[in-house]
Amino acid sequence: MGGEVACRPHYRQILEWLNETPTDLLEAKRREAEILFRRIGITFAVYGEGGDPERLIPFDIIPRVISAAEWAFLSKGLEQRVRALNAFTWDVYHEQEIIKAGHIPPELVLHNESFCAEMQNLNVPGRIYNHISGIDLVRVGENDFYVLEDNCRVPSGVSYMLEDREVMMRLFPDLFSMHDIAPIAQYPEILLETLHSIAPRPSVADPTVVLLTPGAFNSAYYEHCFLADEMGIELVEGPDLFVDHNVVYMRTTRGAKRVDVIYRRIDDAFIDPLTFRADSVLGVPGLMGAYRSGNVAIANAVGAGIADDKSIYIYVPEMVRFYLGEEPILKNVPTFNCDDADDRAYVLEHVDELVVKEARGSGGYGMLVGPKATKDQCEEFKKRIVKTPGEYIAQPTLALSTVPTFVDSGVAPRHVDLRPFILQGADGIKIAPGGLTRVALREGSLVVNSSQGGGTKDTWVLVSR
Amino acid sequence: MLSRSANNLFWLTRYMERAEYVARLIETAIRLTSMSKSVQAGMNEWHSILEASGCEESYYEKHEKVSARAVIDHLLRDRSNPSSVLSCFETARHNGRTERTSLSNDIWEAVNQTWHEARQLTDKDFTSDGVRGVLDWTKNRSLLFRGAVSSTMLRNEAYWFARLGLFLERADNTARILDVKYHTLLPSPDEVGGGLDYVQWTAILRSVSAARAYHRIYHRELKPWLIAELLILRPEMPRSLMACMNEMIYLLDLLGRELGHEGECSRLAGQLHSKLRYGRIDDIIQQGLHEFLTDFIDDSVVLGNEISQQYLT
């Protein structure tokens, strides 16, 4: 493959290793990896589709490598972006300066279904909203990254980042000794520090932090267990908590215990049936009252989703300039809003060159990759866009970089994206070096979602010597 | 620990124990019907194990008549019956998965593997030829699970709650099987010494793995009141009510001290325990074995509720 595809210098040792290692050994290692994942129980749950309700995400044994210099560039860009997103969230729930200054249309924020009126003028601890952010990126060239999507609500996938590394270290210890790779195993500890930093009662030396899960039927339940276990905190469901006089308690075998910080993995709408969806059995009645009284901290903050809404995405570069007075380091993918007449006309004419997505969809469902689609599929999408334009956005396809991947036909280039995890506490911003690399295993495919045949890779950030 | 976690562990062991008990009941019935000459007597066996498993109601909702095939299916694999062996395994696995982090790998694998194997069973495994294999498999899985619990779990409150569930379930099961058969333990002039009696007494003993134990302890022929004594009052018999209550008061005492509060459940357990500790089988039989057993079953339900109220909710 070295002959056909240019190899970046930090991949040189990987290439040598691939050339020296017989394919059947790689195949054996791939099978071993699968057994390891099954045994550890790292599955994601797919209920209601028949077949095995607990599936494995395919794991590629060839790591994705990021050079020290590129990581330094990237992490600076991530920190900048996360700070701007946080400043925006604080602003829209308080003074709304960015709207007053005319940088973003008011109705886009105030009539947005992710805008949470209950959060207005509420002062959250440390003024932090997105304590954990997952920023989805693609690389198109040297120091050239585009952000596909910001995730400021309940980003998942960090357990894959950590377990992929564990499995790689077990399978290929020699490969690790050949490289100098930045460690990521400290992530849960840093996460716990971040959560401790926002505890509302400064007098309590050891605040009680819990992870609130929707329960065992959630597709990310494995990750919830994993993180709670690694941090040594209780994994609670809604009914385990109750609120008394605006203070949150959990029910334990020793009686009620006061809770200081909730790392929640359930959506805003379900968090408190008294404030939001009354039919929610996942949440805790009265939680918003306790939150508003300042007796409990919630991460990520309620209403943080306003910053990662797909229609707000277009304005993130503007936020960077407005709040930080800096030029954005990471780029936005040019995005056409089908609700806008000019944009729509362009999209309808060039649909075979564009990626069309549902404005609120996720998981790679309901999406059209123009250059790969048939004429009929394009026509079908055009009809849908005309019918409900507000539900669609479109973006040009990027010339994504590829990385070597072990597939049925041997080692071949495949498209990847990257989701680094950025932690923001009262004590500053910390980023685990690396992230979750998702790979489109089908040849030529640009879709990396696990529900659409995507897999994961261990992500290495090299340490400069 | 979270009350819900304690509750999940408490029920995890209860369900694994119940699965084994139901399998033992079916085994007993198969044995009895294959030996008894009268067809009518055979049908009674199937009815009485429905009673002993507490599945009478759910069975008659679906079936009008009792047949061996239908009862076995209902008790072994009917998912609409929460006490069927496969339902028990499924619920246990769900509880285990929720508490995955407080279980050792060995325990989790025992529970998880059981569920995976249960999913592989086909109609062929439930024919009269195949069913013995499923019953043996059930007992083996339950034994493996208990072995993993006792050899790999940390001795802390999680373990104590798991054990508490096990012994409460076991005491209840032993009382039920005795109660269903109490009439065969009572002397009736025309049947005493008959072949049928002998077969039935042996079956009761076998259903709780006590046939050999009886002979080791009493060194004499089967006597109904001694069987009752063995299964109610003898502390060395692991499935006797006495042995289960011994474990339970020990566990409740530990929990009360560790968690800093005792309640009605400790008092009630103490009361039940002394009844057995200082009881005599002659008195029990004279006052009515059936009454004694139904009182015990009722009390153990109340005890379960009190434990739940004190620690599990």
mmCIF file of C-alpha atoms in Angstrom, chain A residues 39-40 47 53-54 216-217 221 225 229 234-237 240 250-254, chain B residues 1-4 6 93-94 97-98 100-101 109 119 157 161 258-259 261 311 313:
data_model
loop_
_atom_site.group_PDB
_atom_site.id
_atom_site.type_symbol
_atom_site.label_atom_id
_atom_site.label_comp_id
_atom_site.label_asym_id
_atom_site.label_seq_id
_atom_site.Cartn_x
_atom_site.Cartn_y
_atom_site.Cartn_z
ATOM 1 C CA ARG A 39 -15.813 -11.015 27.401
ATOM 2 C CA ILE A 40 -15.471 -7.539 28.873
ATOM 3 C CA TYR A 47 -33.538 -3.432 21.176
ATOM 4 C CA PRO A 53 -29.905 -7.408 21.327
ATOM 5 C CA GLU A 54 -26.315 -6.771 22.423
ATOM 6 C CA ALA A 216 -30.033 -1.019 31.529
ATOM 7 C CA PHE A 217 -32.062 -0.661 28.328
ATOM 8 C CA TYR A 221 -25.564 1.593 29.507
ATOM 9 C CA CYS A 225 -21.457 1.353 34.306
ATOM 10 C CA ASP A 229 -17.067 2.007 38.240
ATOM 11 C CA GLU A 234 -22.788 5.302 42.485
ATOM 12 C CA LEU A 235 -24.654 4.575 39.264
ATOM 13 C CA VAL A 236 -28.185 5.763 40.022
ATOM 14 C CA GLU A 237 -31.526 5.687 38.247
ATOM 15 C CA ASP A 240 -32.929 6.125 43.519
ATOM 16 C CA MET A 250 -30.175 9.067 47.264
ATOM 17 C CA ARG A 251 -31.757 6.041 48.876
ATOM 18 C CA THR A 252 -29.087 3.797 50.361
ATOM 19 C CA THR A 253 -29.074 0.817 52.697
ATOM 20 C CA ARG A 254 -27.857 3.236 55.380
ATOM 21 C CA MET B 1 -24.714 1.053 48.867
ATOM 22 C CA LEU B 2 -27.819 2.029 46.922
ATOM 23 C CA SER B 3 -30.988 0.391 48.185
ATOM 24 C CA ARG B 4 -31.832 -0.564 44.605
ATOM 25 C CA ALA B 6 -29.034 -4.262 47.417
ATOM 26 C CA ARG B 93 -29.523 -12.002 34.316
ATOM 27 C CA HIS B 94 -31.268 -8.666 34.062
ATOM 28 C CA ARG B 97 -26.478 -6.887 34.327
ATOM 29 C CA THR B 98 -27.767 -3.897 36.271
ATOM 30 C CA ARG B 100 -22.558 -5.732 36.738
ATOM 31 C CA THR B 101 -20.004 -3.578 38.524
ATOM 32 C CA GLU B 109 -20.157 -15.094 33.521
ATOM 33 C CA ARG B 119 -31.521 -18.887 24.396
ATOM 34 C CA GLU B 157 -23.072 -5.779 52.592
ATOM 35 C CA PHE B 161 -27.876 -9.093 50.954
ATOM 36 C CA GLU B 258 -22.737 -2.542 59.815
ATOM 37 C CA LEU B 259 -25.497 -0.220 58.628
ATOM 38 C CA HIS B 261 -29.929 0.367 62.266
ATOM 39 C CA TYR B 311 -32.945 -1.738 53.564
ATOM 40 C CA THR B 313 -36.287 0.746 49.174
#
